[in-house]
Short mmCIF file of C-alpha atoms in Angstrom, two decimals:
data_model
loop_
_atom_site.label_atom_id
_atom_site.label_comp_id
_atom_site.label_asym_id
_atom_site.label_seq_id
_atom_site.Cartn_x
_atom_site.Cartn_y
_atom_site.Cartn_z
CA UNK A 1 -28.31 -12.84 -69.84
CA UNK A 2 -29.68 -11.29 -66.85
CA UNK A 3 -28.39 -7.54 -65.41
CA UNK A 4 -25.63 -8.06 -62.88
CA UNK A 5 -27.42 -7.68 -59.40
CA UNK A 6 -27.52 -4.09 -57.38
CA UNK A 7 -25.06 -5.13 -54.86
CA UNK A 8 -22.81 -6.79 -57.65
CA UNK A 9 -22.80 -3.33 -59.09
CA UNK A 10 -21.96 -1.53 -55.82
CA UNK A 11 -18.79 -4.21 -55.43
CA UNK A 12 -18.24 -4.30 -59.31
CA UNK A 13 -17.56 0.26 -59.27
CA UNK A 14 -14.50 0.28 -57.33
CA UNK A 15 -13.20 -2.07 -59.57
CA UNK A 16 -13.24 -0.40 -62.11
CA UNK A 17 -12.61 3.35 -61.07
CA UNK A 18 -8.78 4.00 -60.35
CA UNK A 19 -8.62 5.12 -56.27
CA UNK A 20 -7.87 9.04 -56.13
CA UNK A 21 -8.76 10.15 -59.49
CA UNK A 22 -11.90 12.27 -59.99
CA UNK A 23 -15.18 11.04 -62.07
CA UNK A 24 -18.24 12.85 -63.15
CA UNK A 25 -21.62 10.57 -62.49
CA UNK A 26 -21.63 9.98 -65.91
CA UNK A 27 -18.57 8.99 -66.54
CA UNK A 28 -18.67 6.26 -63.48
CA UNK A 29 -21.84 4.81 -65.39
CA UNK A 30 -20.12 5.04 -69.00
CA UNK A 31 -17.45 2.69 -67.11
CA UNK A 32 -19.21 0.51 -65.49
CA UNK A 33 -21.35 -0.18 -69.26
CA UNK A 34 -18.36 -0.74 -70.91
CA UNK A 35 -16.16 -2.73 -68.63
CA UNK A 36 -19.47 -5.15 -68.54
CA UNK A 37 -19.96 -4.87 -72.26
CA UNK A 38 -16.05 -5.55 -72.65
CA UNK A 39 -16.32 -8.48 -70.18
CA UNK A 40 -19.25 -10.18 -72.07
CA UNK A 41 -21.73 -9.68 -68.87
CA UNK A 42 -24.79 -7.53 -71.00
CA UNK A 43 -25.58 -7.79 -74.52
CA UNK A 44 -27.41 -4.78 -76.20
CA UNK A 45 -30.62 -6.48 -75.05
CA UNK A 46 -29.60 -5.57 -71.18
CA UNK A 47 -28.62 -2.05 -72.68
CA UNK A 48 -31.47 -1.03 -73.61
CA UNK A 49 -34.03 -2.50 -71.37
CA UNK A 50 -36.06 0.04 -69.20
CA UNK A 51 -37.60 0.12 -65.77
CA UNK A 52 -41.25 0.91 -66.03
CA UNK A 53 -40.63 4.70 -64.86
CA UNK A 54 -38.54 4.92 -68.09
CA UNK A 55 -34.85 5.04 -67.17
CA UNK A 56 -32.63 2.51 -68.55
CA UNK A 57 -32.30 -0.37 -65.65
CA UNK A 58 -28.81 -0.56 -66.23
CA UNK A 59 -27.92 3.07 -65.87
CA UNK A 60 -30.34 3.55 -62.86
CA UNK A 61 -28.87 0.10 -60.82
CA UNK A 62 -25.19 2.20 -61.68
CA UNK A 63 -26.38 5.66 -60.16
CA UNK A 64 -28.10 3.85 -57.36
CA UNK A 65 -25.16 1.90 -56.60
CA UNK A 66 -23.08 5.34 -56.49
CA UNK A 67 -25.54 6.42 -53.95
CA UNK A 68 -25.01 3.42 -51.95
CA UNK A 69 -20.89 3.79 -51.83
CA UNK A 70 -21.26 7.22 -50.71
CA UNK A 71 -23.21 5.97 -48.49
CA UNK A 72 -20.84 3.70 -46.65
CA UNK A 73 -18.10 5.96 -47.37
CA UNK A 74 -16.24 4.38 -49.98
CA UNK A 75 -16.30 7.71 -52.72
CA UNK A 76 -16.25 11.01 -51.76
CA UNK A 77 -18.08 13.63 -53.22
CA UNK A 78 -15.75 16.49 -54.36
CA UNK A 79 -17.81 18.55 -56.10
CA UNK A 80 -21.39 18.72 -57.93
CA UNK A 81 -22.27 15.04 -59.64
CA UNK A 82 -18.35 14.39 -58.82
CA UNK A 83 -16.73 11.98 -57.11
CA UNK A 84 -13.63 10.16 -56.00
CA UNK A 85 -12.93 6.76 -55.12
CA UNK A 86 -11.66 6.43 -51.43
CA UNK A 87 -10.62 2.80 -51.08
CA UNK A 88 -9.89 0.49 -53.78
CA UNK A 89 -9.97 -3.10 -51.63
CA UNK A 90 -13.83 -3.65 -50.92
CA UNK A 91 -15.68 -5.74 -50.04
CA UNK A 92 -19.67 -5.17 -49.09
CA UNK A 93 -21.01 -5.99 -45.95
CA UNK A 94 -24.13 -7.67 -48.03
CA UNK A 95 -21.16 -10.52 -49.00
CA UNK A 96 -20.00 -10.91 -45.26
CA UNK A 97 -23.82 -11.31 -44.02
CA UNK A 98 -25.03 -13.51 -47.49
CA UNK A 99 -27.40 -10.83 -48.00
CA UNK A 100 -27.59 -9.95 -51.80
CA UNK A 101 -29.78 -6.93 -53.16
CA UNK A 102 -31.00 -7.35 -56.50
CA UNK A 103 -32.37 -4.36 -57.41
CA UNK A 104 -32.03 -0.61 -56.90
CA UNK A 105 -34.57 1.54 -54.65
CA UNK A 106 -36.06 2.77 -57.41
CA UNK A 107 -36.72 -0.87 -59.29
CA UNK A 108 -38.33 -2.14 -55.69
CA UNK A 109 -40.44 0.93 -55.81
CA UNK A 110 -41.14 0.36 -59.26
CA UNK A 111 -42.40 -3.26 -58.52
CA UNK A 112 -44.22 -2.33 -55.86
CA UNK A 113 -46.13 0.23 -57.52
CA UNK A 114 -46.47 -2.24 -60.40
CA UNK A 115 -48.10 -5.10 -57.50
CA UNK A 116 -50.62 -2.29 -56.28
CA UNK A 117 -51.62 -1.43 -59.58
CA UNK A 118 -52.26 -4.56 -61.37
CA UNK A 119 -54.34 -5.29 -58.26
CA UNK A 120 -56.49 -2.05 -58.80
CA UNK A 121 -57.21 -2.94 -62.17
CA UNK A 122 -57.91 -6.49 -61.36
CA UNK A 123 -60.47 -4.80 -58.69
CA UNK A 124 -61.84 -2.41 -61.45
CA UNK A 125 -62.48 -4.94 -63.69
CA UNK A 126 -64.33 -7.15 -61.52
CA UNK A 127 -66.67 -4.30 -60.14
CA UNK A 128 -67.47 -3.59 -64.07
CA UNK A 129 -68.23 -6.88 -64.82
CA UNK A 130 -70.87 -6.99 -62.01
CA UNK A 131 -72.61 -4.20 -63.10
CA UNK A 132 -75.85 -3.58 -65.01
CA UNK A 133 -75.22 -2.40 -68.24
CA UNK A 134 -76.28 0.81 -68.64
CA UNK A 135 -74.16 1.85 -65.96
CA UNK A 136 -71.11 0.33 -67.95
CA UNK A 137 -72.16 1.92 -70.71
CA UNK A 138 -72.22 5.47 -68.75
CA UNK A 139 -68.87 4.68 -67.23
CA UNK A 140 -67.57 4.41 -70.96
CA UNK A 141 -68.71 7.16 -71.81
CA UNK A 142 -67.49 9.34 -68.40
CA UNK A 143 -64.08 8.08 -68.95
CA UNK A 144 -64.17 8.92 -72.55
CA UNK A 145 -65.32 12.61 -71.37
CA UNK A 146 -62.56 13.12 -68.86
CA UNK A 147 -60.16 12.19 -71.68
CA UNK A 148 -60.60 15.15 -73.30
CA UNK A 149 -63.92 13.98 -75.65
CA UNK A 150 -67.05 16.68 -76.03
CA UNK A 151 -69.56 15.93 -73.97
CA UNK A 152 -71.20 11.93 -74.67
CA UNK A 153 -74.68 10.77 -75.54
CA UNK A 154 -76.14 7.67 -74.75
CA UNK A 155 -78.10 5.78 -77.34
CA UNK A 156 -78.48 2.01 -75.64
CA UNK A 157 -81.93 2.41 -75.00
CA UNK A 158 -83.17 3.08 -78.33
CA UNK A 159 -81.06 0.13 -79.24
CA UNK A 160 -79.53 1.98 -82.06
CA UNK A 161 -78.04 -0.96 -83.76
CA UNK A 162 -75.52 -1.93 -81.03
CA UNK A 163 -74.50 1.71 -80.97
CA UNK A 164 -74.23 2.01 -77.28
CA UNK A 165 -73.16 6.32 -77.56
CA UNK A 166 -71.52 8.86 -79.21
CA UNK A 167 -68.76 11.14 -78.84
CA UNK A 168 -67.44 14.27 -80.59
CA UNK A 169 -64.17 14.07 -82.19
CA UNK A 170 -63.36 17.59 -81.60
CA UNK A 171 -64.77 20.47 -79.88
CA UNK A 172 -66.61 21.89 -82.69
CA UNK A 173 -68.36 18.80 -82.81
CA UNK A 174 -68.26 18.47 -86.53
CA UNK A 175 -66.72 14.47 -86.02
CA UNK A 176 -68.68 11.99 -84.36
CA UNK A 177 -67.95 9.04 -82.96
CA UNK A 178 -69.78 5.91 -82.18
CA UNK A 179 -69.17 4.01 -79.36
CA UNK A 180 -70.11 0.30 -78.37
CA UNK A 181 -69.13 -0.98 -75.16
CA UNK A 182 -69.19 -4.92 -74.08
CA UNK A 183 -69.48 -5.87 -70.42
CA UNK A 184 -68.44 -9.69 -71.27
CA UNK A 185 -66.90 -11.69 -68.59
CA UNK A 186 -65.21 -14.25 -69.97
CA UNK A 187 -65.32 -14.42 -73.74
CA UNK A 188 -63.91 -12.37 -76.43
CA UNK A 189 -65.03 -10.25 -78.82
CA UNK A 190 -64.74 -12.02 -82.24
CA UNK A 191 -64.52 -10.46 -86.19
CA UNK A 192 -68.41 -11.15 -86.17
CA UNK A 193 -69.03 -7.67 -83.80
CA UNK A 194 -66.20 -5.73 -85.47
CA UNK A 195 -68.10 -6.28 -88.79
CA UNK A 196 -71.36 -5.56 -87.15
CA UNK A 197 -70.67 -2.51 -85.54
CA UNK A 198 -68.82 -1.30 -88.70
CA UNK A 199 -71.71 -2.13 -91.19
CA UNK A 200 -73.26 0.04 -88.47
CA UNK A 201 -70.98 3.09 -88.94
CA UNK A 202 -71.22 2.90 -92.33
CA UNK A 203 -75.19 3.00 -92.80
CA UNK A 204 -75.09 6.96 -90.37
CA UNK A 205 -71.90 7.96 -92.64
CA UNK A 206 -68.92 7.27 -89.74
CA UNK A 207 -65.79 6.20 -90.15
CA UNK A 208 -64.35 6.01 -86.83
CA UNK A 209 -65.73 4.60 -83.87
CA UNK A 210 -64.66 2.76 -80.11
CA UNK A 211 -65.39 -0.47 -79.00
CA UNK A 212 -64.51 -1.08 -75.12
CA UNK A 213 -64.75 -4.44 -73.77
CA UNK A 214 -63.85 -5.89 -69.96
CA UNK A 215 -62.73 -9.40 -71.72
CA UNK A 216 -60.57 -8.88 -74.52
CA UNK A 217 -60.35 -9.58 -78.73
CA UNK A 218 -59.36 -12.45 -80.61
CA UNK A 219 -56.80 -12.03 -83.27
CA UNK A 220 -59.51 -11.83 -86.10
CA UNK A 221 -61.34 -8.89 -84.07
CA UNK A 222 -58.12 -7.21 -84.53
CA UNK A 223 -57.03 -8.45 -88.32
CA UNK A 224 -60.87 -6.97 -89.06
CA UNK A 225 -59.72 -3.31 -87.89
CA UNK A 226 -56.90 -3.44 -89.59
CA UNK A 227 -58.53 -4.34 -92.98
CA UNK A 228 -61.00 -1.71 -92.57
CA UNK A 229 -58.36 0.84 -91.12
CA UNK A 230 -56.43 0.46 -95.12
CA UNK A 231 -59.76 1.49 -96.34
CA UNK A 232 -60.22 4.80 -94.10
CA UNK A 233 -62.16 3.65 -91.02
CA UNK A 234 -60.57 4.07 -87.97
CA UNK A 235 -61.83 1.79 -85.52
CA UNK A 236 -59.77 1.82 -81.89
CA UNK A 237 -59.69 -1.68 -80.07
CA UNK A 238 -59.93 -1.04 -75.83
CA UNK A 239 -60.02 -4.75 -74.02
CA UNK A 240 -60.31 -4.81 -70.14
CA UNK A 241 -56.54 -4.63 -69.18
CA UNK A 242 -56.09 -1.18 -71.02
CA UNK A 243 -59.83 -0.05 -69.91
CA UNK A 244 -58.65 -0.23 -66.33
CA UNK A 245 -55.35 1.56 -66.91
CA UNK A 246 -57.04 4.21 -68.68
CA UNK A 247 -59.69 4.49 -65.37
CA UNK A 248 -56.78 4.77 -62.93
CA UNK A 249 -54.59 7.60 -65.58
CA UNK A 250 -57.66 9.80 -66.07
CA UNK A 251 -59.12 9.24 -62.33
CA UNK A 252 -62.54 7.51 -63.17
CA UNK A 253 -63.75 5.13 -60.15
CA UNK A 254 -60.75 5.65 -58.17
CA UNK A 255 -59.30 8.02 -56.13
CA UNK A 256 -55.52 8.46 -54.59
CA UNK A 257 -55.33 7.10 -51.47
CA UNK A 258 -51.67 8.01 -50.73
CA UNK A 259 -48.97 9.82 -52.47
CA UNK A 260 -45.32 9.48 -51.79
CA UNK A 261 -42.82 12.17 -52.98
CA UNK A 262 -39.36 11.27 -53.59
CA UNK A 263 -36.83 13.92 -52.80
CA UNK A 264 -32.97 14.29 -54.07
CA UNK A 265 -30.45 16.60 -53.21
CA UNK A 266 -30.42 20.10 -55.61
CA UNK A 267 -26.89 20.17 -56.00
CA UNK A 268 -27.37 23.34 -57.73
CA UNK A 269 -28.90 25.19 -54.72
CA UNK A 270 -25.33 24.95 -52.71
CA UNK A 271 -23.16 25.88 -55.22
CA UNK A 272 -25.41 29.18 -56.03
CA UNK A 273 -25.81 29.86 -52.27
#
């Protein structure tokens, strides 16, 4: 069952708060959960589930909505993360115009940001799919560096046995490890390369290594890691969609165009003042 909309919420909290008496923020959302979970409207499913910013939809479509009534003037704030409920009888202006918010600010802003970002990495990926691939192979291995790796050698043009560079483990460099990176557009990277490139680590004496694609694996590239993962070989899996996110979180081939910072009200600052 789906999350009662934002402006459902916003009608639903005077329903349930008694007009005059005085609730902490918390306790508002506590009532709003468990008049819904009381009148069969979420299941634990809808309880748990999570924007992508990491608070609980639920919770944050509550708060939101609290933000909203004070807004129009239907609770009062009476002290810090306090409020009371000024008029019982409501109804929203959203009902009287048909217009019907379904989600919070924050869940629009999370969307948004989700739209823009899958279309970066949808960009990314097609600008390192067009590329040579030794310059693939170096911007593996710069990414790999600005996560926190010792500094990368290449190895592609010996053709070390599909070995396409190595990394060190830690910054003693007493652990290597190998990488092999596959600019593929379209197909997937089968069992036959994960066996490969591990009868490869094995012959230099590694047991863990990388293997980056921009396509993705099938399901027996990923059974073969696991067999060989029992056995003590740690082999990590990276297929275009998390390649990309991993570019954009560690600032390889992009750079931030705009930042927006979101501002709320330090309610501690006026009572201390």
């Amino acid at each position: 069952m789906p999350i009662p909309k934002f402006d459902e919420i916003v009608r639903l909290i005077p329903t349930v708060l008694e007009q005059g008496r005085e609730y902490r923020r918390r306790d508002i959302v506590r009532a709003v959960r468990e008049y819904l979970i009381e009148k069969g409207m979420v299941g634990q499913k809808e309880l748990e589930e999570r924007l992508e910013s990491g608070p609980l939809r639920l919770d944050n479509r509550i708060e939101w909505a609290i933000h909203k009534l004070l807004s129009q003037g239907r609770l009062e704030r009476t002290r810090r993360a306090t409020y009371r409920l000024l008029e019982k009888n409501y109804m929203g202006e959203e009902r009287l115009s048909g217009h019907m918010e379904e989600q919070s600010p924050q869940e629009q802003m999370d969307e948004a940001y989700k739209l823009l970002t899958d279309d970066l990495k949808s960009r990314l990926l097609d600008l390192l799919k067009k590329l040579p691939p030794d310059k693939f192979e170096r911007v593996v291995l710069e990414l790999l560096k600005k996560m926190g790796y010792g500094e990368p050698v290449e190895t592609k043009k010996t053709r070390d046995e599909g070995i396409d560079g190595i990394i060190k483990g830690d910054k003693l460099g007493i652990e290597e490890i190998y990488i092999q990176a596959k600019r593929w557009e379209e197909q997937n990277v089968g069992a036959d390369t994960i066996n490969s490139f591990i009868g490869a680590l094995a012959r230099k004496g590694v047991n863990a290594g990388v293997i980056i694609t921009t396509s993705d694996f099938t399901p027996e590239a990923y059974r073969a890691v696991e067999e060989v993962r029992s056995r003590g070989t740690k082999i990590v899996l990276i297929n275009g969609d998390k390649l990309a996110s991993l570019m954009i979180e560690y600032g390889v081939g992009v750079y931030t165009r705009h930042t927006y910072e979101i501002k709320d009200v330090d309610e501690n600052f006026f009572e201390e003042v």
